[in-house]
PDB file of C-alpha atoms in Angstrom:
ATOM      1  CA  MET A  26     -14.933   5.193   8.370  1.00 97.00           C
ATOM      2  CA  PHE A  27     -12.483   3.057   6.577  1.00 98.00           C
ATOM      3  CA  LEU A  28     -10.736   1.349   9.925  1.00 98.00           C
ATOM      4  CA  THR A  29      -7.520  -0.681   9.457  1.00 98.00           C
ATOM      5  CA  GLU A  30      -6.617  -3.200  12.245  1.00 98.00           C
ATOM      6  CA  CYS A  31      -2.761  -3.533  12.855  1.00 98.00           C
ATOM      7  CA  PRO A  32      -1.517  -7.013  14.347  1.00 98.00           C
ATOM      8  CA  ARG A  33       1.441  -7.289  12.616  1.00 97.00           C
ATOM      9  CA  ASP A  34       2.516  -3.531  13.980  1.00 94.00           C
ATOM     10  CA  ALA A  35       1.777  -5.201  16.894  1.00 96.00           C
ATOM     11  CA  MET A  36       3.516  -8.134  17.052  1.00 96.00           C
ATOM     12  CA  GLN A  37       6.694  -7.343  15.314  1.00 93.00           C
ATOM     13  CA  GLY A  38       8.282  -5.849  18.056  1.00 91.00           C
ATOM     14  CA  TRP A  39       7.076  -7.767  20.606  1.00 94.00           C
ATOM     15  CA  GLY A  40       9.992  -9.377  23.056  1.00 91.00           C
ATOM     16  CA  GLU A  41       8.463 -13.019  23.316  1.00 95.00           C
ATOM     17  CA  MET A  42       8.218 -14.985  20.142  1.00 97.00           C
ATOM     18  CA  ILE A  43       4.359 -15.868  19.863  1.00 98.00           C
ATOM     19  CA  PRO A  44       3.333 -19.255  18.499  1.00 98.00           C
ATOM     20  CA  THR A  45       2.377 -19.136  14.581  1.00 98.00           C
ATOM     21  CA  GLN A  46      -1.117 -21.128  15.642  1.00 98.00           C
ATOM     22  CA  GLN A  47      -1.983 -18.189  18.122  1.00 98.00           C
ATOM     23  CA  LYS A  48      -1.528 -15.923  15.235  1.00 98.00           C
ATOM     24  CA  ILE A  49      -3.760 -17.429  13.018  1.00 98.00           C
ATOM     25  CA  ASP A  50      -6.256 -17.723  16.123  1.00 98.00           C
ATOM     26  CA  TYR A  51      -5.977 -14.264  16.815  1.00 98.00           C
ATOM     27  CA  ILE A  52      -6.348 -12.802  13.033  1.00 98.00           C
ATOM     28  CA  ASN A  53      -9.293 -14.960  12.367  1.00 98.00           C
ATOM     29  CA  ARG A  54     -11.016 -13.582  15.918  1.00 98.00           C
ATOM     30  CA  LEU A  55     -10.096 -10.285  14.367  1.00 98.00           C
ATOM     31  CA  MET A  56     -11.585 -11.138  10.973  1.00 98.00           C
ATOM     32  CA  GLU A  57     -15.170 -11.569  12.686  1.00 98.00           C
ATOM     33  CA  VAL A  58     -15.024  -7.744  13.809  1.00 98.00           C
ATOM     34  CA  ARG A  59     -15.299  -6.690   9.991  1.00 98.00           C
ATOM     35  CA  PHE A  60     -12.263  -4.064   9.908  1.00 98.00           C
ATOM     36  CA  ASP A  61     -11.840  -3.106   6.516  1.00 98.00           C
ATOM     37  CA  VAL A  62      -8.370  -4.612   6.131  1.00 98.00           C
ATOM     38  CA  LEU A  63      -5.894  -6.372   8.316  1.00 98.00           C
ATOM     39  CA  ASP A  64      -2.765  -5.495   8.393  1.00 98.00           C
ATOM     40  CA  CYS A  65      -1.200  -9.029   8.950  1.00 98.00           C
ATOM     41  CA  GLY A  66       2.026  -9.800   8.126  1.00 98.00           C
ATOM     42  CA  SER A  67       5.425  -8.839   7.128  1.00 97.00           C
ATOM     43  CA  PHE A  68       7.582 -10.263   3.926  1.00 98.00           C
ATOM     44  CA  VAL A  69      11.017  -8.720   5.019  1.00 95.00           C
ATOM     45  CA  ASN A  70      14.185  -9.685   6.240  1.00 93.00           C
ATOM     46  CA  PRO A  71      13.638 -12.468   8.881  1.00 93.00           C
ATOM     47  CA  LYS A  72      16.766 -11.558  10.413  1.00 93.00           C
ATOM     48  CA  THR A  73      16.216  -7.846  10.955  1.00 89.00           C
ATOM     49  CA  MET A  74      11.931  -8.992  11.684  1.00 93.00           C
ATOM     50  CA  PRO A  75      11.764 -12.755  12.966  1.00 95.00           C
ATOM     51  CA  GLN A  76       8.893 -12.493  14.782  1.00 96.00           C
ATOM     52  CA  MET A  77       7.515 -12.117  11.477  1.00 97.00           C
ATOM     53  CA  ALA A  78       9.317 -15.136   9.270  1.00 98.00           C
ATOM     54  CA  ASP A  79       5.802 -16.802   9.641  1.00 98.00           C
ATOM     55  CA  SER A  80       3.797 -14.472   7.627  1.00 98.00           C
ATOM     56  CA  GLY A  81       3.274 -16.932   5.101  1.00 98.00           C
ATOM     57  CA  ILE A  82       1.913 -19.683   7.231  1.00 98.00           C
ATOM     58  CA  VAL A  83      -0.134 -17.281   8.870  1.00 98.00           C
ATOM     59  CA  VAL A  84      -1.930 -15.389   6.221  1.00 98.00           C
ATOM     60  CA  ASP A  85      -2.800 -18.944   4.129  1.00 98.00           C
ATOM     61  CA  GLU A  86      -4.296 -20.364   7.174  1.00 98.00           C
ATOM     62  CA  ILE A  87      -6.691 -16.996   7.792  1.00 98.00           C
ATOM     63  CA  ASP A  88     -10.264 -18.221   7.116  1.00 98.00           C
ATOM     64  CA  LYS A  89     -11.465 -15.233   4.658  1.00 98.00           C
ATOM     65  CA  SER A  90     -14.759 -16.718   4.612  1.00 98.00           C
ATOM     66  CA  LEU A  91     -15.445 -15.100   8.287  1.00 98.00           C
ATOM     67  CA  SER A  92     -15.769 -11.354   6.662  1.00 98.00           C
ATOM     68  CA  ASN A  93     -14.919  -9.306   3.741  1.00 98.00           C
ATOM     69  CA  THR A  94     -11.913  -7.559   5.407  1.00 98.00           C
ATOM     70  CA  LYS A  95      -9.108  -7.473   3.037  1.00 98.00           C
ATOM     71  CA  LEU A  96      -5.620  -8.677   4.252  1.00 98.00           C
ATOM     72  CA  SER A  97      -2.689  -6.467   3.976  1.00 98.00           C
ATOM     73  CA  VAL A  98       1.322  -7.256   4.249  1.00 98.00           C
ATOM     74  CA  VAL A  99       4.570  -4.806   4.925  1.00 98.00           C
ATOM     75  CA  VAL A 100       7.454  -5.316   1.965  1.00 97.00           C
ATOM     76  CA  ALA A 101      10.611  -3.288   1.656  1.00 96.00           C
ATOM     77  CA  ASN A 102      11.533  -4.243  -1.553  1.00 97.00           C
ATOM     78  CA  LEU A 103      10.938  -6.024  -4.975  1.00 98.00           C
ATOM     79  CA  ARG A 104      11.737  -9.860  -3.756  1.00 97.00           C
ATOM     80  CA  GLY A 105       9.436  -9.118  -0.975  1.00 98.00           C
ATOM     81  CA  ALA A 106       6.969  -7.985  -3.026  1.00 98.00           C
ATOM     82  CA  GLU A 107       7.315 -10.911  -5.142  1.00 98.00           C
ATOM     83  CA  LYS A 108       7.325 -13.651  -2.339  1.00 98.00           C
ATOM     84  CA  ALA A 109       4.234 -11.863  -0.957  1.00 98.00           C
ATOM     85  CA  LEU A 110       1.938 -12.053  -4.290  1.00 98.00           C
ATOM     86  CA  SER A 111       2.896 -15.553  -4.544  1.00 98.00           C
ATOM     87  CA  HIS A 112       0.075 -16.379  -1.681  1.00 98.00           C
ATOM     88  CA  GLU A 113      -3.423 -15.500  -3.132  1.00 98.00           C
ATOM     89  CA  GLN A 114      -4.767 -14.887  -0.096  1.00 98.00           C
ATOM     90  CA  ILE A 115      -3.378 -11.040   0.336  1.00 98.00           C
ATOM     91  CA  ASP A 116      -5.182  -8.295  -1.413  1.00 98.00           C
ATOM     92  CA  ILE A 117      -2.847  -5.443  -0.357  1.00 98.00           C
ATOM     93  CA  LEU A 118       1.105  -4.620  -0.040  1.00 98.00           C
ATOM     94  CA  GLY A 119       2.400  -1.314   2.162  1.00 98.00           C
ATOM     95  CA  PHE A 120       5.485  -0.282   1.459  1.00 98.00           C
ATOM     96  CA  PRO A 121       7.324   2.211   4.151  1.00 97.00           C
ATOM     97  CA  PHE A 122       8.430   5.462   2.174  1.00 98.00           C
ATOM     98  CA  SER A 123       9.785   7.873   4.590  1.00 97.00           C
ATOM     99  CA  ILE A 124       9.667  11.404   4.397  1.00 97.00           C
ATOM    100  CA  SER A 125      13.155  11.535   6.171  1.00 96.00           C
ATOM    101  CA  GLU A 126      16.237  10.465   4.267  1.00 96.00           C
ATOM    102  CA  THR A 127      17.668   9.214   7.437  1.00 95.00           C
ATOM    103  CA  PHE A 128      14.502   7.055   7.940  1.00 94.00           C
ATOM    104  CA  GLN A 129      14.365   5.660   4.714  1.00 95.00           C
ATOM    105  CA  HIS A 130      18.275   4.456   5.021  1.00 93.00           C
ATOM    106  CA  ARG A 131      17.366   2.754   8.392  1.00 91.00           C
ATOM    107  CA  ASN A 132      14.296   1.067   7.773  1.00 89.00           C
ATOM    108  CA  THR A 133      14.725  -0.488   4.073  1.00 92.00           C
ATOM    109  CA  ASN A 134      18.740   0.685   3.436  1.00 92.00           C
ATOM    110  CA  LYS A 135      17.953   2.941   0.542  1.00 95.00           C
ATOM    111  CA  SER A 136      17.742   6.642  -0.448  1.00 97.00           C
ATOM    112  CA  ARG A 137      14.446   7.761  -0.861  1.00 97.00           C
ATOM    113  CA  GLU A 138      15.065   7.903  -4.564  1.00 98.00           C
ATOM    114  CA  GLU A 139      15.928   4.550  -4.696  1.00 97.00           C
ATOM    115  CA  ALA A 140      13.137   3.559  -2.828  1.00 97.00           C
ATOM    116  CA  PHE A 141      10.934   5.706  -5.379  1.00 98.00           C
ATOM    117  CA  THR A 142      12.107   3.453  -7.904  1.00 98.00           C
ATOM    118  CA  GLU A 143      11.330   0.323  -5.876  1.00 98.00           C
ATOM    119  CA  VAL A 144       7.573   1.564  -5.792  1.00 98.00           C
ATOM    120  CA  VAL A 145       7.560   1.742  -9.210  1.00 98.00           C
ATOM    121  CA  ASN A 146       8.853  -1.778 -10.175  1.00 98.00           C
ATOM    122  CA  ILE A 147       6.667  -3.250  -7.031  1.00 98.00           C
ATOM    123  CA  LEU A 148       3.260  -0.968  -8.664  1.00 98.00           C
ATOM    124  CA  GLU A 149       3.846  -2.696 -11.674  1.00 98.00           C
ATOM    125  CA  LEU A 150       3.866  -5.854 -10.359  1.00 98.00           C
ATOM    126  CA  THR A 151       0.561  -5.707  -7.772  1.00 98.00           C
ATOM    127  CA  LYS A 152      -1.120  -4.381 -11.038  1.00 98.00           C
ATOM    128  CA  SER A 153      -0.318  -7.195 -13.136  1.00 98.00           C
ATOM    129  CA  GLU A 154      -1.263  -9.409 -10.304  1.00 98.00           C
ATOM    130  CA  GLY A 155      -4.387  -7.125  -9.801  1.00 98.00           C
ATOM    131  CA  ARG A 156      -3.748  -6.513  -6.103  1.00 98.00           C
ATOM    132  CA  GLN A 157      -3.730  -3.110  -4.269  1.00 98.00           C
ATOM    133  CA  LEU A 158      -0.041  -1.468  -3.270  1.00 98.00           C
ATOM    134  CA  ASN A 159      -0.393   1.518  -0.540  1.00 98.00           C
ATOM    135  CA  LEU A 160       1.972   3.735   0.803  1.00 98.00           C
ATOM    136  CA  TYR A 161       2.779   4.502   4.007  1.00 98.00           C
ATOM    137  CA  PHE A 162       4.476   8.281   4.611  1.00 98.00           C
ATOM    138  CA  SER A 163       6.762   7.551   7.637  1.00 96.00           C
ATOM    139  CA  MET A 164       8.026  10.327   9.442  1.00 96.00           C
ATOM    140  CA  ALA A 165       4.882  12.667   7.557  1.00 98.00           C
ATOM    141  CA  PHE A 166       4.925  15.202  10.740  1.00 97.00           C
ATOM    142  CA  GLY A 167       8.507  14.949  11.517  1.00 96.00           C
ATOM    143  CA  ASN A 168      11.710  13.364  12.976  1.00 94.00           C
ATOM    144  CA  PRO A 169      13.720  12.540  15.948  1.00 91.00           C
ATOM    145  CA  TYR A 170      17.000  13.066  13.770  1.00 93.00           C
ATOM    146  CA  GLY A 171      17.162  16.525  13.517  1.00 92.00           C
ATOM    147  CA  GLU A 172      16.077  16.851   9.958  1.00 94.00           C
ATOM    148  CA  SER A 173      14.157  20.030   9.044  1.00 94.00           C
ATOM    149  CA  TRP A 174      10.423  19.392   8.623  1.00 95.00           C
ATOM    150  CA  LYS A 175       7.852  21.251   6.224  1.00 96.00           C
ATOM    151  CA  TRP A 176       4.777  20.315   4.911  1.00 97.00           C
ATOM    152  CA  GLU A 177       5.898  20.734   0.940  1.00 98.00           C
ATOM    153  CA  ASP A 178       7.986  17.665   1.807  1.00 97.00           C
ATOM    154  CA  VAL A 179       4.718  15.758   2.266  1.00 98.00           C
ATOM    155  CA  ASP A 180       3.336  17.668  -0.737  1.00 98.00           C
ATOM    156  CA  PHE A 181       6.960  17.324  -2.852  1.00 98.00           C
ATOM    157  CA  TRP A 182       6.234  13.476  -2.460  1.00 98.00           C
ATOM    158  CA  SER A 183       2.745  13.031  -2.865  1.00 98.00           C
ATOM    159  CA  LYS A 184       2.828  14.651  -5.987  1.00 98.00           C
ATOM    160  CA  ARG A 185       5.964  12.106  -7.089  1.00 98.00           C
ATOM    161  CA  PHE A 186       3.603   9.431  -6.278  1.00 98.00           C
ATOM    162  CA  GLU A 187       0.281  10.528  -7.728  1.00 98.00           C
ATOM    163  CA  GLU A 188       2.287  10.924 -11.369  1.00 98.00           C
ATOM    164  CA  ILE A 189       3.042   6.946 -11.539  1.00 98.00           C
ATOM    165  CA  GLY A 190      -0.413   6.190 -10.025  1.00 98.00           C
ATOM    166  CA  ILE A 191      -0.535   5.797  -6.373  1.00 98.00           C
ATOM    167  CA  LYS A 192      -3.939   5.600  -5.326  1.00 98.00           C
ATOM    168  CA  ASP A 193      -3.564   4.629  -1.203  1.00 98.00           C
ATOM    169  CA  VAL A 194      -1.425   6.775   0.777  1.00 98.00           C
ATOM    170  CA  LEU A 195      -1.234   6.586   5.307  1.00 98.00           C
ATOM    171  CA  LEU A 196       0.533   9.842   6.589  1.00 98.00           C
ATOM    172  CA  SER A 197       2.529   8.284   9.254  1.00 97.00           C
ATOM    173  CA  ASP A 198       3.476   9.726  12.548  1.00 96.00           C
ATOM    174  CA  THR A 199       6.022   6.816  12.909  1.00 91.00           C
ATOM    175  CA  THR A 200       7.894   8.176  16.425  1.00 91.00           C
ATOM    176  CA  GLY A 201       4.728  10.134  17.432  1.00 92.00           C
ATOM    177  CA  VAL A 202       6.107  13.699  17.166  1.00 92.00           C
ATOM    178  CA  GLY A 203       3.092  15.087  15.422  1.00 93.00           C
ATOM    179  CA  ASP A 204       1.156  17.491  17.250  1.00 95.00           C
ATOM    180  CA  VAL A 205      -2.588  18.937  16.667  1.00 97.00           C
ATOM    181  CA  GLU A 206      -1.326  21.760  14.368  1.00 98.00           C
ATOM    182  CA  ARG A 207       0.840  19.635  12.376  1.00 98.00           C
ATOM    183  CA  ILE A 208      -2.199  16.448  12.068  1.00 98.00           C
ATOM    184  CA  SER A 209      -4.765  19.646  10.865  1.00 98.00           C
ATOM    185  CA  LEU A 210      -1.817  21.511   8.560  1.00 98.00           C
ATOM    186  CA  LEU A 211      -1.191  18.309   6.702  1.00 98.00           C
ATOM    187  CA  PHE A 212      -4.891  16.894   6.587  1.00 98.00           C
ATOM    188  CA  ASN A 213      -6.112  20.070   5.324  1.00 98.00           C
ATOM    189  CA  LYS A 214      -3.448  21.229   2.659  1.00 98.00           C
ATOM    190  CA  ILE A 215      -2.326  17.519   0.887  1.00 98.00           C
ATOM    191  CA  PRO A 216      -5.625  15.386   0.759  1.00 98.00           C
ATOM    192  CA  ALA A 217      -7.033  18.496  -1.377  1.00 97.00           C
ATOM    193  CA  LYS A 218      -4.194  19.193  -3.968  1.00 98.00           C
ATOM    194  CA  TYR A 219      -4.596  15.114  -4.689  1.00 98.00           C
ATOM    195  CA  PRO A 220      -7.901  13.994  -5.123  1.00 97.00           C
ATOM    196  CA  ASN A 221      -7.069  11.151  -7.174  1.00 97.00           C
ATOM    197  CA  ILE A 222      -5.154   9.533  -4.017  1.00 98.00           C
ATOM    198  CA  ASN A 223      -6.970   8.324  -0.752  1.00 98.00           C
ATOM    199  CA  PHE A 224      -4.951   9.575   2.196  1.00 98.00           C
ATOM    200  CA  GLY A 225      -5.355   7.856   5.769  1.00 98.00           C
ATOM    201  CA  ALA A 226      -3.921   8.573   8.908  1.00 98.00           C
ATOM    202  CA  HIS A 227      -1.136   5.754  10.681  1.00 98.00           C
ATOM    203  CA  PHE A 228      -0.588   7.588  13.915  1.00 97.00           C
ATOM    204  CA  HIS A 229       1.660   6.493  16.742  1.00 95.00           C
ATOM    205  CA  ASN A 230       0.867   7.996  19.776  1.00 93.00           C
ATOM    206  CA  ARG A 231       0.734   8.217  23.736  1.00 92.00           C
ATOM    207  CA  TYR A 232      -2.667   6.477  24.750  1.00 93.00           C
ATOM    208  CA  GLU A 233      -3.910   9.549  26.142  1.00 94.00           C
ATOM    209  CA  ASP A 234      -3.195  11.777  23.278  1.00 95.00           C
ATOM    210  CA  SER A 235      -5.278   9.720  21.201  1.00 97.00           C
ATOM    211  CA  TYR A 236      -8.364  11.550  21.492  1.00 98.00           C
ATOM    212  CA  ILE A 237      -6.637  14.985  19.923  1.00 98.00           C
ATOM    213  CA  LYS A 238      -4.660  13.430  17.004  1.00 98.00           C
ATOM    214  CA  LEU A 239      -8.045  11.763  15.792  1.00 98.00           C
ATOM    215  CA  LYS A 240      -9.989  14.675  15.936  1.00 98.00           C
ATOM    216  CA  ALA A 241      -7.781  17.059  14.888  1.00 98.00           C
ATOM    217  CA  ALA A 242      -7.330  14.955  11.437  1.00 98.00           C
ATOM    218  CA  TYR A 243     -11.265  14.179  11.522  1.00 98.00           C
ATOM    219  CA  ASP A 244     -12.030  17.727  11.670  1.00 98.00           C
ATOM    220  CA  GLU A 245      -9.680  18.338   8.529  1.00 98.00           C
ATOM    221  CA  GLY A 246     -11.619  15.412   6.536  1.00 98.00           C
ATOM    222  CA  CYS A 247     -10.010  12.149   7.300  1.00 98.00           C
ATOM    223  CA  ARG A 248     -11.789   9.236   7.614  1.00 98.00           C
ATOM    224  CA  ARG A 249      -9.187   6.601   7.126  1.00 98.00           C
ATOM    225  CA  PHE A 250      -7.568   5.285  10.132  1.00 98.00           C
ATOM    226  CA  ASP A 251      -5.073   2.503  11.383  1.00 98.00           C
ATOM    227  CA  SER A 252      -4.795   1.498  14.641  1.00 98.00           C
ATOM    228  CA  ALA A 253      -4.154  -1.565  16.777  1.00 98.00           C
ATOM    229  CA  ILE A 254      -5.672  -3.094  20.161  1.00 98.00           C
ATOM    230  CA  LYS A 255      -4.260  -1.277  23.236  1.00 97.00           C
ATOM    231  CA  GLY A 256      -1.894   0.540  21.163  1.00 96.00           C
ATOM    232  CA  ILE A 257       0.407  -2.494  21.243  1.00 96.00           C
ATOM    233  CA  GLY A 258       3.336  -1.886  19.179  1.00 91.00           C
ATOM    234  CA  GLY A 259       5.190   1.190  17.323  1.00 75.00           C
ATOM    235  CA  CYS A 260       8.347   2.120  15.872  1.00 70.00           C
ATOM    236  CA  PRO A 261      11.340   0.189  17.759  1.00 61.00           C
ATOM    237  CA  MET A 262      13.013   3.436  17.097  1.00 54.00           C
ATOM    238  CA  ALA A 263      10.676   5.743  19.425  1.00 55.00           C
ATOM    239  CA  LYS A 264      12.670   7.175  21.779  1.00 55.00           C
ATOM    240  CA  ASP A 265       9.153   6.984  24.681  1.00 57.00           C
ATOM    241  CA  ASP A 266       8.337   3.263  25.043  1.00 65.00           C
ATOM    242  CA  LEU A 267       4.600   5.036  25.964  1.00 60.00           C
ATOM    243  CA  VAL A 268       4.835   5.923  22.190  1.00 78.00           C
ATOM    244  CA  GLY A 269       2.639   2.854  20.706  1.00 90.00           C
ATOM    245  CA  ASN A 270       0.096   2.608  18.043  1.00 95.00           C
ATOM    246  CA  MET A 271      -3.404   4.484  18.178  1.00 97.00           C
ATOM    247  CA  PRO A 272      -5.332   2.033  20.275  1.00 98.00           C
ATOM    248  CA  THR A 273      -8.143   0.664  18.350  1.00 98.00           C
ATOM    249  CA  GLU A 274     -10.710   1.044  21.466  1.00 98.00           C
ATOM    250  CA  LYS A 275      -9.821   4.495  21.424  1.00 98.00           C
ATOM    251  CA  VAL A 276     -11.194   4.930  18.028  1.00 98.00           C
ATOM    252  CA  PHE A 277     -14.431   3.569  19.150  1.00 98.00           C
ATOM    253  CA  THR A 278     -14.638   5.535  21.830  1.00 98.00           C
ATOM    254  CA  PHE A 279     -13.973   8.479  19.427  1.00 98.00           C
ATOM    255  CA  MET A 280     -16.579   7.227  16.717  1.00 98.00           C
ATOM    256  CA  GLN A 281     -18.923   6.589  19.521  1.00 98.00           C
ATOM    257  CA  SER A 282     -18.298  10.126  21.149  1.00 98.00           C
ATOM    258  CA  GLU A 283     -18.730  12.028  17.495  1.00 97.00           C
ATOM    259  CA  LYS A 284     -21.930  10.089  17.061  1.00 98.00           C
ATOM    260  CA  ILE A 285     -20.219   8.327  13.788  1.00 98.00           C
ATOM    261  CA  ASP A 286     -21.831   4.783  12.668  1.00 98.00           C
ATOM    262  CA  ILE A 287     -19.891   2.031  13.811  1.00 98.00           C
ATOM    263  CA  GLN A 288     -20.020  -0.689  11.262  1.00 98.00           C
ATOM    264  CA  GLN A 289     -17.807  -3.328  13.245  1.00 98.00           C
ATOM    265  CA  ASN A 290     -19.243  -5.897  15.199  1.00 98.00           C
ATOM    266  CA  LEU A 291     -18.400  -4.921  18.873  1.00 98.00           C
ATOM    267  CA  LEU A 292     -19.213  -8.251  20.257  1.00 98.00           C
ATOM    268  CA  HIS A 293     -16.426  -9.795  18.561  1.00 98.00           C
ATOM    269  CA  PHE A 294     -14.100  -6.777  18.993  1.00 98.00           C
ATOM    270  CA  GLU A 295     -14.413  -7.448  22.570  1.00 98.00           C
ATOM    271  CA  SER A 296     -14.109 -11.305  22.092  1.00 98.00           C
ATOM    272  CA  ALA A 297     -10.638 -10.445  20.243  1.00 98.00           C
ATOM    273  CA  TYR A 298      -9.689  -7.851  22.893  1.00 98.00           C
ATOM    274  CA  ASN A 299      -9.663 -10.377  25.504  1.00 98.00           C
ATOM    275  CA  MET A 300      -7.452 -12.773  23.131  1.00 98.00           C
ATOM    276  CA  ALA A 301      -4.714  -9.893  23.240  1.00 98.00           C
ATOM    277  CA  LYS A 302      -5.036  -9.724  26.629  1.00 98.00           C
ATOM    278  CA  ASP A 303      -3.207 -13.346  26.564  1.00 97.00           C
ATOM    279  CA  ILE A 304      -0.499 -12.887  23.811  1.00 97.00           C
ATOM    280  CA  PHE A 305       0.258  -8.908  24.973  1.00 97.00           C
ATOM    281  CA  HIS A 306      -0.218  -9.569  28.722  1.00 95.00           C
ATOM    282  CA  PHE A 307      -2.173  -6.369  29.437  1.00 94.00           C
TER     283      PHE A 307
END
């Protein structure tokens, strides 16, 4: 399976400011685990995300000789993309595009059509720099705003983005509202219609729901999952404090139970897990 570890998602809403050097040391420890990707920073307005204000310093100090793991950061506009791409260490930009109009405004202060235009411009820039652009389809499985949800909305935007050349999309359950039925439905219908796009799962969920959600996506063919150690993080707008990221240790447990080959170094994972205990106090 293709695994992305998300220390950025874990850190961004953390109440205590994490020292820059501690972030660097932690991410370098994660590099040794040999995840496919580390989502390690965010180039957004530091006033809205102060924890990520040092992302440029952090990414420049990551030791890429430790593994072949690629580095990804989140951007919310073209200006952020330009800043991120000035750092040669960064391989991938991630842009949060919301299936919910309300959340698109809340998250990036844009309508979905405005965000679509921004993606077109960012995609052109990343291609010119020889980098990759991933999209997060936020609220792909529903939303907490009372807006109607149907799988055809995800279908509509998948088609729009395939037409401009997007190759990587993470179906994201931003507030943990997606149930097994919706997960199965989307992964059954959407990837088959758009074979030129690599679809993955970025779940936020309760710790105890991890297995059934992984199983639902996996059984419909998903082989790409995002996670964070201990499930730390999640969306600050989630109505339930127990809704965090998909826990990485639960992903490994799922893989072992399903007899899926684990390519990551579990001894180094244990070391990173222990370091996470010091940072996140669990």
